PDB file of C-alpha atoms and ligand atoms in Angstrom:
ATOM      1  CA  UNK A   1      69.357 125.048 117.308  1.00 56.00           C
ATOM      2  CA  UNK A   2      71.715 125.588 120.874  1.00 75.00           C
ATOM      3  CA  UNK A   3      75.500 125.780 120.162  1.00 88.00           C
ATOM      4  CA  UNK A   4      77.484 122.993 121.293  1.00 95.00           C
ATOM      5  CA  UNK A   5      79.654 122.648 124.357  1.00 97.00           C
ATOM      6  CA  UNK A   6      82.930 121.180 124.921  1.00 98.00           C
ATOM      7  CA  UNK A   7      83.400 120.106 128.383  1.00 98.00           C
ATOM      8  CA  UNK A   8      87.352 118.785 129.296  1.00 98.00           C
ATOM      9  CA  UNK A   9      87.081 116.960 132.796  1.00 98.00           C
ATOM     10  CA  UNK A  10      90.153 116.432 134.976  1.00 98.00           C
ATOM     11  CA  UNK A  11      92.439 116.574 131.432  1.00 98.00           C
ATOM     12  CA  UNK A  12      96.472 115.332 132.405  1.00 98.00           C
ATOM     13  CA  UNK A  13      98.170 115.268 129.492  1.00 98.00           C
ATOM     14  CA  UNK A  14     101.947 114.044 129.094  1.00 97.00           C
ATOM     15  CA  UNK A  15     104.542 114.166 126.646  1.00 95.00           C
ATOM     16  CA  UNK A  16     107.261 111.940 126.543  1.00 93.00           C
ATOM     17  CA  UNK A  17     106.443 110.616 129.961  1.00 93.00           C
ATOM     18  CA  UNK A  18     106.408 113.777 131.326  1.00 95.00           C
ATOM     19  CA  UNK A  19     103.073 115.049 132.530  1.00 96.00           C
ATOM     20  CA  UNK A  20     102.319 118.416 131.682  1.00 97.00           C
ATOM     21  CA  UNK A  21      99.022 119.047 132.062  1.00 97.00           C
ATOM     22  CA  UNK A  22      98.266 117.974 135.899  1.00 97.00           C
ATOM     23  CA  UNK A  23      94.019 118.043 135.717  1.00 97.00           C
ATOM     24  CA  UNK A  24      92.509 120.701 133.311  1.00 98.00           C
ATOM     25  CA  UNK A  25      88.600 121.576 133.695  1.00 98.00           C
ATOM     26  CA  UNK A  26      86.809 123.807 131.467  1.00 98.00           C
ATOM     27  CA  UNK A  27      83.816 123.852 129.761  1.00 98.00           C
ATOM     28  CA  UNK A  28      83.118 126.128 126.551  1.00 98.00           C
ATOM     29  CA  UNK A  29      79.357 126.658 125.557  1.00 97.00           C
ATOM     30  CA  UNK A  30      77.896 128.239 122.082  1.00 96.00           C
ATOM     31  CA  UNK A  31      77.967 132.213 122.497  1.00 96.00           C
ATOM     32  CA  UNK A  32      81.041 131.919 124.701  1.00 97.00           C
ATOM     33  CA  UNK A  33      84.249 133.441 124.570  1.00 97.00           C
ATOM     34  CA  UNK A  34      86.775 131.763 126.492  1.00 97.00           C
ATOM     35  CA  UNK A  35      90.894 133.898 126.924  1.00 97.00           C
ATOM     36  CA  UNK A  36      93.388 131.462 128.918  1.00 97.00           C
ATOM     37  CA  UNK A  37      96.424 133.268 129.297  1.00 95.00           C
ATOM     38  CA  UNK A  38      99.357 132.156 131.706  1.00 93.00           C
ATOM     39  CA  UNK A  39     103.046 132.627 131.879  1.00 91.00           C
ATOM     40  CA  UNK A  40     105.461 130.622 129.220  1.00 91.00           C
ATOM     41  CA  UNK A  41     105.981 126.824 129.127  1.00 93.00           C
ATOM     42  CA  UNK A  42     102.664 126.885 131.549  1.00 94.00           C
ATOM     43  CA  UNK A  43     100.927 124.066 129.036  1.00 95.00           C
ATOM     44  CA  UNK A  44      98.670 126.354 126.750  1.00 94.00           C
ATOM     45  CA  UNK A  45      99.415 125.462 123.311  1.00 92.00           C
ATOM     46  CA  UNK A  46      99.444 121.501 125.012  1.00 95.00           C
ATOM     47  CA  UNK A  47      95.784 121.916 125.787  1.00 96.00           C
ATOM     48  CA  UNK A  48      94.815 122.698 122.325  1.00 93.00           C
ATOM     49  CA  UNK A  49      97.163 120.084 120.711  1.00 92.00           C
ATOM     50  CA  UNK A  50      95.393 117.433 123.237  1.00 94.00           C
ATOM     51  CA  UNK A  51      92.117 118.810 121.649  1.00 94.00           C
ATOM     52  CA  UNK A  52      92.747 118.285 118.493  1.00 88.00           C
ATOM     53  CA  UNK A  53      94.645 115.253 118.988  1.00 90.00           C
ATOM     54  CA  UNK A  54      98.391 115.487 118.450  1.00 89.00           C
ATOM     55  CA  UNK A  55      99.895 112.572 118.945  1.00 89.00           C
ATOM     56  CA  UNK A  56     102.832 113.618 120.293  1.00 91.00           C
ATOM     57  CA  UNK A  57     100.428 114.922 123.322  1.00 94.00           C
ATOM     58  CA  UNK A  58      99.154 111.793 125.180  1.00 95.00           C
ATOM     59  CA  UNK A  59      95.920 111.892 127.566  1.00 97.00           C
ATOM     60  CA  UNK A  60      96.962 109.455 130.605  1.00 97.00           C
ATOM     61  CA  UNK A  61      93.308 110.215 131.890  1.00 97.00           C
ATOM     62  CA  UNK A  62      90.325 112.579 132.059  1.00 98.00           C
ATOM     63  CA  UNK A  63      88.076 113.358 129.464  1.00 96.00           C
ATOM     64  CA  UNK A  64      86.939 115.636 126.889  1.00 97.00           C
ATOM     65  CA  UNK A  65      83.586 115.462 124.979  1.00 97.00           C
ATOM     66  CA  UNK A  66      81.747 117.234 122.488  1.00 97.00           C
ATOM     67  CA  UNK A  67      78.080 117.758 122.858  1.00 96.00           C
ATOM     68  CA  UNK A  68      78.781 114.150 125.475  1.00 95.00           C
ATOM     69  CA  UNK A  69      80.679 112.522 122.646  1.00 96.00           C
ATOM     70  CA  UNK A  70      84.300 111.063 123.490  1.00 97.00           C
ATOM     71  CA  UNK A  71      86.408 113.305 121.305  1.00 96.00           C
ATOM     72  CA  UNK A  72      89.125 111.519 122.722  1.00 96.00           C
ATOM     73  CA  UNK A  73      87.880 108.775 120.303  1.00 95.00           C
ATOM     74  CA  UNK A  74      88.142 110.411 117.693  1.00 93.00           C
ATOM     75  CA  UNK A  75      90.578 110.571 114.769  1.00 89.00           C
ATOM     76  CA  UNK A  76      91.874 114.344 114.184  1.00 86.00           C
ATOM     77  CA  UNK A  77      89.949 114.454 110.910  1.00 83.00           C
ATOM     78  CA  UNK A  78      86.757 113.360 112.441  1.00 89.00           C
ATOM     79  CA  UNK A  79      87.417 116.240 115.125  1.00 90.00           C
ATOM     80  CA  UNK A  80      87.544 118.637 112.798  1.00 87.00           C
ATOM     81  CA  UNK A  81      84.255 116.828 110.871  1.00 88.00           C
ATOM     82  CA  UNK A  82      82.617 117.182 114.143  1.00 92.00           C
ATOM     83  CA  UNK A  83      83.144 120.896 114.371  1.00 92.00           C
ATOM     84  CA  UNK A  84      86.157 121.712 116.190  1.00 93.00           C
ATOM     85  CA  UNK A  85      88.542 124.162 114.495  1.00 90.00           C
ATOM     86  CA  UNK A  86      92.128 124.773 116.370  1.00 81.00           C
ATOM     87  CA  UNK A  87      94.346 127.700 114.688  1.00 75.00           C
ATOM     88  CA  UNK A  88      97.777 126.783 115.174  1.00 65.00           C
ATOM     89  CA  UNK A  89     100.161 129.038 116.830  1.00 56.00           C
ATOM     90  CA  UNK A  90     103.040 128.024 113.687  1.00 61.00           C
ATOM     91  CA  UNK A  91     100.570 127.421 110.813  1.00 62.00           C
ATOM     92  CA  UNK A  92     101.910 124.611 107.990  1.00 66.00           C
ATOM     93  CA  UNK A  93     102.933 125.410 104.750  1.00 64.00           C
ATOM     94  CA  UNK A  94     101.943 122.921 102.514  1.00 67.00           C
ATOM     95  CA  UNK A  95     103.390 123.024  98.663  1.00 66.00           C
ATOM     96  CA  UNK A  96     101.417 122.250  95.965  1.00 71.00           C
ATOM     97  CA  UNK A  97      97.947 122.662  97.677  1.00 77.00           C
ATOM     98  CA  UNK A  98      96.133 125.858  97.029  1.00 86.00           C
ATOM     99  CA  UNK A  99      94.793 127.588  99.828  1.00 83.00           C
ATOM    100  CA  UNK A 100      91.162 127.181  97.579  1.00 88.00           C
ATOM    101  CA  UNK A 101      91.466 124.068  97.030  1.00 88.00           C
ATOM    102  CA  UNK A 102      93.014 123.197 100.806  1.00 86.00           C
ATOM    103  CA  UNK A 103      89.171 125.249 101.643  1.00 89.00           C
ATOM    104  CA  UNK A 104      87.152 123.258  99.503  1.00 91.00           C
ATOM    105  CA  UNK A 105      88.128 119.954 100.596  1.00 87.00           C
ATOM    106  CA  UNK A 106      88.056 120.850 104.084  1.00 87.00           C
ATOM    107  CA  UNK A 107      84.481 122.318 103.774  1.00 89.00           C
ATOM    108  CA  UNK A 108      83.159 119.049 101.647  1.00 90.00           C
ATOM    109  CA  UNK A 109      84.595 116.394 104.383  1.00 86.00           C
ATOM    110  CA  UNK A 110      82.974 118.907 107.100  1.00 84.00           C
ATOM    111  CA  UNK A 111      79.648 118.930 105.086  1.00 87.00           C
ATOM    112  CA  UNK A 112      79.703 115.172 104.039  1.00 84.00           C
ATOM    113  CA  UNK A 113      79.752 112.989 100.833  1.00 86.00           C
ATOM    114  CA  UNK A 114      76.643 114.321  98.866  1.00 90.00           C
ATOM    115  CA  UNK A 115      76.197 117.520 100.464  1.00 87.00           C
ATOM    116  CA  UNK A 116      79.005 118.779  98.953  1.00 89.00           C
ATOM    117  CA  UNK A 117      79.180 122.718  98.187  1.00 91.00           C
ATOM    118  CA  UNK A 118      79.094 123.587  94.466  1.00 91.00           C
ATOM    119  CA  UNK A 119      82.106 125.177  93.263  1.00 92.00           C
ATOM    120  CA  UNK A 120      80.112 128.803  92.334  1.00 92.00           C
ATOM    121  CA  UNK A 121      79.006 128.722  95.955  1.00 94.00           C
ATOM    122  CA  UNK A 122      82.449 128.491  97.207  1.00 93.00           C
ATOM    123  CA  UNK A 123      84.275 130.722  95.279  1.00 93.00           C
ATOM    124  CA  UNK A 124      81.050 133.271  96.312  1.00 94.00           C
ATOM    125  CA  UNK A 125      82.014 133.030  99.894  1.00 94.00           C
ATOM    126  CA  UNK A 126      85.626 132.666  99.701  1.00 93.00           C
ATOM    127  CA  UNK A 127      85.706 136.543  97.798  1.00 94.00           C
ATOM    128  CA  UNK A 128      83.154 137.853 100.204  1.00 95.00           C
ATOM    129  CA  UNK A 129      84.944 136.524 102.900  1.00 95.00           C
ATOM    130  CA  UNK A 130      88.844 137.177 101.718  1.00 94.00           C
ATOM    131  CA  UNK A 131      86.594 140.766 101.040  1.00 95.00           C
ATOM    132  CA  UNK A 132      85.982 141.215 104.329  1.00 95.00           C
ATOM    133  CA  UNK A 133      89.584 140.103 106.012  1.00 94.00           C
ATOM    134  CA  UNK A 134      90.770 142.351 103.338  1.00 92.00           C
ATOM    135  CA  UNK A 135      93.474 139.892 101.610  1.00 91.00           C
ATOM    136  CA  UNK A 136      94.568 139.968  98.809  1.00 88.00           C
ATOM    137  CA  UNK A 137      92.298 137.864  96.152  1.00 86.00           C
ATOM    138  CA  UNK A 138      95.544 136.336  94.900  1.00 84.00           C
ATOM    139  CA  UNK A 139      96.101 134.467  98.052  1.00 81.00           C
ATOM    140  CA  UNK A 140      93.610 131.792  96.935  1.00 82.00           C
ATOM    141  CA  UNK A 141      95.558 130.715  93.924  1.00 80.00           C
ATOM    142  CA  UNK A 142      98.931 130.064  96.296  1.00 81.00           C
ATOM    143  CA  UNK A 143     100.358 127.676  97.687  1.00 76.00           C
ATOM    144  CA  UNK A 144      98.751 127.153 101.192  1.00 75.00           C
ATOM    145  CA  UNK A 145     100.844 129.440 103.706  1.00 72.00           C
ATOM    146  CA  UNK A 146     103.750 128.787 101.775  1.00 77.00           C
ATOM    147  CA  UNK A 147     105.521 132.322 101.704  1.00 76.00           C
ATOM    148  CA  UNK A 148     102.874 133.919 104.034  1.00 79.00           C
ATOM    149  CA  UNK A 149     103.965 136.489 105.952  1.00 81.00           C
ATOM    150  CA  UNK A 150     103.379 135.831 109.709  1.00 80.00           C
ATOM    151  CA  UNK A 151     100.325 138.041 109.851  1.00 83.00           C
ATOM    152  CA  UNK A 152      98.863 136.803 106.298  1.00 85.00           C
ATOM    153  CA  UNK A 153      98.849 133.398 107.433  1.00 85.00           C
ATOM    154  CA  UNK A 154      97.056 134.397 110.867  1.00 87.00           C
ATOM    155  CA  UNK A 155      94.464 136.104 108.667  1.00 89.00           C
ATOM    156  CA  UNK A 156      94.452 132.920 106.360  1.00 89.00           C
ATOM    157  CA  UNK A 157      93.806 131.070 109.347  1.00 89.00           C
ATOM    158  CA  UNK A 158      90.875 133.370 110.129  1.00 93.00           C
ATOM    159  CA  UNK A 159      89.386 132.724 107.064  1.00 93.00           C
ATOM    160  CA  UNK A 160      89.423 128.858 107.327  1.00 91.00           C
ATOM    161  CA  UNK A 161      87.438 129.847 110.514  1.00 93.00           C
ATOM    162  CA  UNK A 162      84.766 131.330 108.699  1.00 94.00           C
ATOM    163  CA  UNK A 163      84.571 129.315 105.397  1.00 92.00           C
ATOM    164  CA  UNK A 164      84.341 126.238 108.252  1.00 91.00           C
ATOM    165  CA  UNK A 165      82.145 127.420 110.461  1.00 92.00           C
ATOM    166  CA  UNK A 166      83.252 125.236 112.839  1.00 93.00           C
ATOM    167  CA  UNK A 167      80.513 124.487 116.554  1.00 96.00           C
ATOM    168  CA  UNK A 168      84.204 125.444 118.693  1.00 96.00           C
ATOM    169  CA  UNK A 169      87.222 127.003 118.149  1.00 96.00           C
ATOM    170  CA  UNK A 170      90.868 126.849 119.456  1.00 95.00           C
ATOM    171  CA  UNK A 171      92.743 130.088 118.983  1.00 93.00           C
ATOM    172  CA  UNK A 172      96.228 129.850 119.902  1.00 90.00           C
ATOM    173  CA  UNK A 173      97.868 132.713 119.632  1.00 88.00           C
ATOM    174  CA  UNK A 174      96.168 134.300 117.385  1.00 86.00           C
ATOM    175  CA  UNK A 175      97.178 137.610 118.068  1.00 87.00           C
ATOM    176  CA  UNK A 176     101.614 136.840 117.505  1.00 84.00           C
ATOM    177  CA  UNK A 177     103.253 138.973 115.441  1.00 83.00           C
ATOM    178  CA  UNK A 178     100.170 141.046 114.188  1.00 88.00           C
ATOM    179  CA  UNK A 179     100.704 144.835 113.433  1.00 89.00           C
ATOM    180  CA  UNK A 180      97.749 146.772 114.633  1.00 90.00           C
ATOM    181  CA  UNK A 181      95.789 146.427 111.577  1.00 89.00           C
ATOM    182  CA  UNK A 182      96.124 142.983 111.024  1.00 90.00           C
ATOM    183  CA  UNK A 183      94.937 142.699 115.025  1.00 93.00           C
ATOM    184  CA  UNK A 184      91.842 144.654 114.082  1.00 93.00           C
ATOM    185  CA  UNK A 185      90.919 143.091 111.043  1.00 93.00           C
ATOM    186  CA  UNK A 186      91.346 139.288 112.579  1.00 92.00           C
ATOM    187  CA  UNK A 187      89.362 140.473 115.940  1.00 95.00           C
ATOM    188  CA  UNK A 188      86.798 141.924 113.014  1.00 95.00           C
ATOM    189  CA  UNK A 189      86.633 137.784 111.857  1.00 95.00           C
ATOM    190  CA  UNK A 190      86.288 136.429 115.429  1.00 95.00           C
ATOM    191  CA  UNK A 191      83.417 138.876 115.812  1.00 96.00           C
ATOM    192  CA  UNK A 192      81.695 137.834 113.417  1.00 95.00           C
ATOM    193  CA  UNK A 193      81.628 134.757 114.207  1.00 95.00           C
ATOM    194  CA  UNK A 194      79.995 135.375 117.479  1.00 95.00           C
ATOM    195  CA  UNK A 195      76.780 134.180 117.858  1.00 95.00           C
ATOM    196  CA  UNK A 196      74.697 130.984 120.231  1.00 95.00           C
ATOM    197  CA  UNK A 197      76.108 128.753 117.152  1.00 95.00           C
ATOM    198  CA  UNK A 198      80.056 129.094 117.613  1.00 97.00           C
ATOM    199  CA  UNK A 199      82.401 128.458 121.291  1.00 97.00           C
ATOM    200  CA  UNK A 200      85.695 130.035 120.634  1.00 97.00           C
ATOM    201  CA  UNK A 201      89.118 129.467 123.226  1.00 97.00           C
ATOM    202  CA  UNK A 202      91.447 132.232 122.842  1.00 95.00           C
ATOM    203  CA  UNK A 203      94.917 131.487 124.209  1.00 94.00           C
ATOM    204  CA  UNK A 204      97.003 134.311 124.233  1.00 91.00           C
ATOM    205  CA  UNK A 205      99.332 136.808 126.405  1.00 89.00           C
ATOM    206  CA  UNK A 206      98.389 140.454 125.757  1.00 87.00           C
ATOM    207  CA  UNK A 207      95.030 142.151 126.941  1.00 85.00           C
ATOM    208  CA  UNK A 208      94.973 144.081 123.609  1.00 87.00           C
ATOM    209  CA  UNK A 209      93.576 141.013 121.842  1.00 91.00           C
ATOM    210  CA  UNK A 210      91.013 141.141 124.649  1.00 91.00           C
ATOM    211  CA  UNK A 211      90.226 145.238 123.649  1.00 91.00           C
ATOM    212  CA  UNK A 212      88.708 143.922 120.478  1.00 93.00           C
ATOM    213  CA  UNK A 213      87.416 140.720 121.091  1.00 94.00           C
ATOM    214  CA  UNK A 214      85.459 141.034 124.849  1.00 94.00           C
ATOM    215  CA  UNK A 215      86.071 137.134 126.464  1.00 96.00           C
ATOM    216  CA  UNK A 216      83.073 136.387 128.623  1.00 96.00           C
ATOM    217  CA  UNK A 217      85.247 134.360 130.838  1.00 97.00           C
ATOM    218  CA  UNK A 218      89.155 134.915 131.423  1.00 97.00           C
ATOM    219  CA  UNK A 219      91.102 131.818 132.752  1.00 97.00           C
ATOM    220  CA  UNK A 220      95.133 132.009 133.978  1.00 96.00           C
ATOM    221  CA  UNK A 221      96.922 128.985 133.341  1.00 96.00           C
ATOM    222  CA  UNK A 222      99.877 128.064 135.567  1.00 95.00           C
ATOM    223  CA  UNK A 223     101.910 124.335 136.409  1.00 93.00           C
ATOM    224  CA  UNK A 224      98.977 122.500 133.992  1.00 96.00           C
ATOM    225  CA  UNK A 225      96.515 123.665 135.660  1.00 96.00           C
ATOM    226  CA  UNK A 226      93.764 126.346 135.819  1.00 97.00           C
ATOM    227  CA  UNK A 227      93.985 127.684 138.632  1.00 95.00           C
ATOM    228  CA  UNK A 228      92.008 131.294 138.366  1.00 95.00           C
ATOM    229  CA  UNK A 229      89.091 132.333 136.436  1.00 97.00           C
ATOM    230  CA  UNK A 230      87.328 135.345 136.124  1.00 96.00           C
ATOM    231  CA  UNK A 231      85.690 137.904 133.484  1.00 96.00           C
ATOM    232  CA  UNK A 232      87.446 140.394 131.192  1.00 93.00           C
ATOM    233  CA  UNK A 233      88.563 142.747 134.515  1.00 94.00           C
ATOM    234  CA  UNK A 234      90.864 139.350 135.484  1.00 95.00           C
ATOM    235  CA  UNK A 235      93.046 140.402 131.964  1.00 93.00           C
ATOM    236  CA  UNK A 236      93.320 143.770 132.873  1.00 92.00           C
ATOM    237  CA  UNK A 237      94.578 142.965 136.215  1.00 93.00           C
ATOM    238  CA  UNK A 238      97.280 140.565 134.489  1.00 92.00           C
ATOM    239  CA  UNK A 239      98.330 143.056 132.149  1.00 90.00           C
ATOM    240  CA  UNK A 240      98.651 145.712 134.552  1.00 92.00           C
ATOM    241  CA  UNK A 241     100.506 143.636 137.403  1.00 93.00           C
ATOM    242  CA  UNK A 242     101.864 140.570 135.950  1.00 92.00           C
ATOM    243  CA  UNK A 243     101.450 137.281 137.279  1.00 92.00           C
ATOM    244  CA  UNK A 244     103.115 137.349 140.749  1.00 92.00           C
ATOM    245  CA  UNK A 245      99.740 138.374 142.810  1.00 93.00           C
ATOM    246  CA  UNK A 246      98.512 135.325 141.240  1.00 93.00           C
ATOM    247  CA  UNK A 247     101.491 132.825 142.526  1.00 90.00           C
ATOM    248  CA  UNK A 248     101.747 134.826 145.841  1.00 90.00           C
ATOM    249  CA  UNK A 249      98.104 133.759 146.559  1.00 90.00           C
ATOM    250  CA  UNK A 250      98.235 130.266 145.501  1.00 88.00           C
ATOM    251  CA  UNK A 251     101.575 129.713 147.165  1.00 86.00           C
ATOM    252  CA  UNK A 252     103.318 128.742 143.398  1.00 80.00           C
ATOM    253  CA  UNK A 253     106.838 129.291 142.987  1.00 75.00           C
ATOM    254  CA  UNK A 254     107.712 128.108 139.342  1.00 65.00           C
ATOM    255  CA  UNK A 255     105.526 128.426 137.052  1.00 56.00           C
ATOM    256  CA  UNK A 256     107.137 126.166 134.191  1.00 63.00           C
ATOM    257  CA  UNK A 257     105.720 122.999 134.036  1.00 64.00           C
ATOM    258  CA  UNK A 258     107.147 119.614 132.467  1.00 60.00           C
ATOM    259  CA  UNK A 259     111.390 120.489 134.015  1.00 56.00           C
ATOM    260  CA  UNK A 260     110.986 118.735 137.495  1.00 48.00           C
ATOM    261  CA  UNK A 261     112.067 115.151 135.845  1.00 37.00           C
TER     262      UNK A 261
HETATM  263  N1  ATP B   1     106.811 118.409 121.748  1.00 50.69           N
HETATM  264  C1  ATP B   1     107.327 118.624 122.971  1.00 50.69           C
HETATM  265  N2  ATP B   1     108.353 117.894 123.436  1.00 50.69           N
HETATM  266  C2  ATP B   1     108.846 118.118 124.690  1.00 50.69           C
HETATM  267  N3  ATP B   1     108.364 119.045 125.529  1.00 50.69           N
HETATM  268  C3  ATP B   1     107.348 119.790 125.115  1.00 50.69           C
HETATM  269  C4  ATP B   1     106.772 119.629 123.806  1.00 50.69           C
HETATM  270  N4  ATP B   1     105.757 120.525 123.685  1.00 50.69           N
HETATM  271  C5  ATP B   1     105.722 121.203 124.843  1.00 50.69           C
HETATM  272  N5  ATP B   1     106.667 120.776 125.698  1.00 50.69           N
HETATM  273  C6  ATP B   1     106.934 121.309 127.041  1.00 50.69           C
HETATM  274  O1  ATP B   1     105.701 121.384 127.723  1.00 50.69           O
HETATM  275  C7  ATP B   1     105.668 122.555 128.539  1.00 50.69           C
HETATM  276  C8  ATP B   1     104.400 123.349 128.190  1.00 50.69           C
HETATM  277  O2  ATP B   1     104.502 123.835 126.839  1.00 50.69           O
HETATM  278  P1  ATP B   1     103.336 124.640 126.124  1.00 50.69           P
HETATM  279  O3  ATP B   1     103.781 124.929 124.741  1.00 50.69           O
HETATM  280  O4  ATP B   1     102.063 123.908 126.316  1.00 50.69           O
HETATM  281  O5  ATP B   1     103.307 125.962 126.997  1.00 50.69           O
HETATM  282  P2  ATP B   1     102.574 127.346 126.736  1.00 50.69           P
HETATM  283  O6  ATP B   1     101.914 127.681 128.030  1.00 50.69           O
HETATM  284  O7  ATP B   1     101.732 127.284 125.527  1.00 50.69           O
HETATM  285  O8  ATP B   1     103.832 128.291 126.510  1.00 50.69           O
HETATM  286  P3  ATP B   1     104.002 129.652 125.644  1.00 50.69           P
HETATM  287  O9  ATP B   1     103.242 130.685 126.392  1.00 50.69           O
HETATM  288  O10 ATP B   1     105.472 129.880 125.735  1.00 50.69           O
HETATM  289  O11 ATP B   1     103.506 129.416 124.256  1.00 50.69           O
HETATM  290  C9  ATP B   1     106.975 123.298 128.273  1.00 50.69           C
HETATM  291  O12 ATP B   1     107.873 122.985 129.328  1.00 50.69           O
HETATM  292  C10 ATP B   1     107.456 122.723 126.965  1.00 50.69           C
HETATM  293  O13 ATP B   1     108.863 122.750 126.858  1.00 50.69           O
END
């Protein structure tokens, strides 16, 4: 079977009637690995909310579709049920949900009433995979996120990823506040997931991210807009000189999008 592609056409995006994004195009293909990066307040983190449907993040037009279906459609559960996965940037805590049991629902509603996946199954792949992110087996008994230290809950969010198995993810910073084991061990997870099966956009601001996991394609964000692409060599460029080659040659002056009202 060929992976699935998310295609975003012409995306503007506002929030409270103030436009950030100003015409986003990108499409992300099974076996791809997609880095935007971008200065701050650039819209980033508002082009994965639009994907997964915030509603504090309203589409005034474009489109975005899934395999040619209107995920704009769609409710944010039925996104996720259709395979998209976004890792938040500030992960929820939620009290009184176990991360297990936060897992197991997600994976039944993903794999559909009947289908569901037997509870030995489960707690198989949840150890091999909290085995292989090495966490701490305890973490599936608490309380999802709640008291997670900022790089546990990255590496919780990780292994949602792979329990999910999701067609296309959304990374968003990903890479915050890890210490350099925590970097390697999540990059480890986003590895293995690589394969013709599983898109993946990486948002993030440091090429180190980009040492361990190779993008295919590197985009730069700036005023809502893509407005470079390239391969891995564009992030080294970035992280050597910054972004002001970039704004000399298209002319931009600031970068912040969303103040001019
Ligand atoms: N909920 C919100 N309410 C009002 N303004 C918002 C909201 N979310 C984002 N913005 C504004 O939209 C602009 C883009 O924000 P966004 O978080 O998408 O940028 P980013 O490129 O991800 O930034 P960073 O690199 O700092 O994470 C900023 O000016 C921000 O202040």
């Amino acid at each position: 079977m060929a992976g699935s592609t998310l295609t975003i056409k012409d995306l503007h995006v506002e929030i409270d009637g103030k436009e950030i994004l100003k015409g986003v195009n990108l499409e992300i293909k099974g076996g791809e690995i997609h880095a935007i990066m971008g200065p701050n307040g650039t819209g980033k983190s508002t082009l994965s909310s639009a994907i997964m449907g915030h509603p504090k993040y309203e589409v005034t037009s474009g489109n975005i579709t899934l395999d040619g279906q209107n995920v704009l459609e769609m409710e944010v559960d039925e996104r996720a049920r259709a395979g998209l996965f976004l890792a938040m940037q500030y992960p929820s805590e939620i009290n009184g949900v176990t991360n297990a049991d936060f897992l197991r629902s997600a994976i039944n509603s993903r794999l559909g009433e009947g289908n569901e996946i037997s509870l030995m199954k489960f707690i198989r792949q949840m150890d091999k995979q909290m085995e292989f992110l090495e966490m701490d087996l305890d973490m599936a008994q608490r309380y999802l996120n709640e008291g997670f230290s900022g790089g546990e809950k990255k590496r919780n969010e990780i292994l949602q990823l792979m329990m999910l198995q999701p067609k296309i993810a959304i990374l968003d910073e990903i890479d915050s506040g890890l210490d350099i084991d925590a970097l390697k061990v999540v990059s480890k997870g986003i590895n293995e997931m690589r394969g013709e099966e599983f898109g993946c956009l990486v948002i993030t601001h440091y090429q180190r991210l980009l040492n361990y996991i190779t993008p295919d394609y590197v985009h730069v964000m700036m005023q809502g807009r893509i407005v470079k692409s390239g391969g891995p060599e564009l992030a080294q460029r970035l992280e050597a000189e910054g972004y002001d080659w970039i704004k000399q040659e298209l002319g931009i002056e600031d970068e912040t999008v969303g103040q001019e009202a």
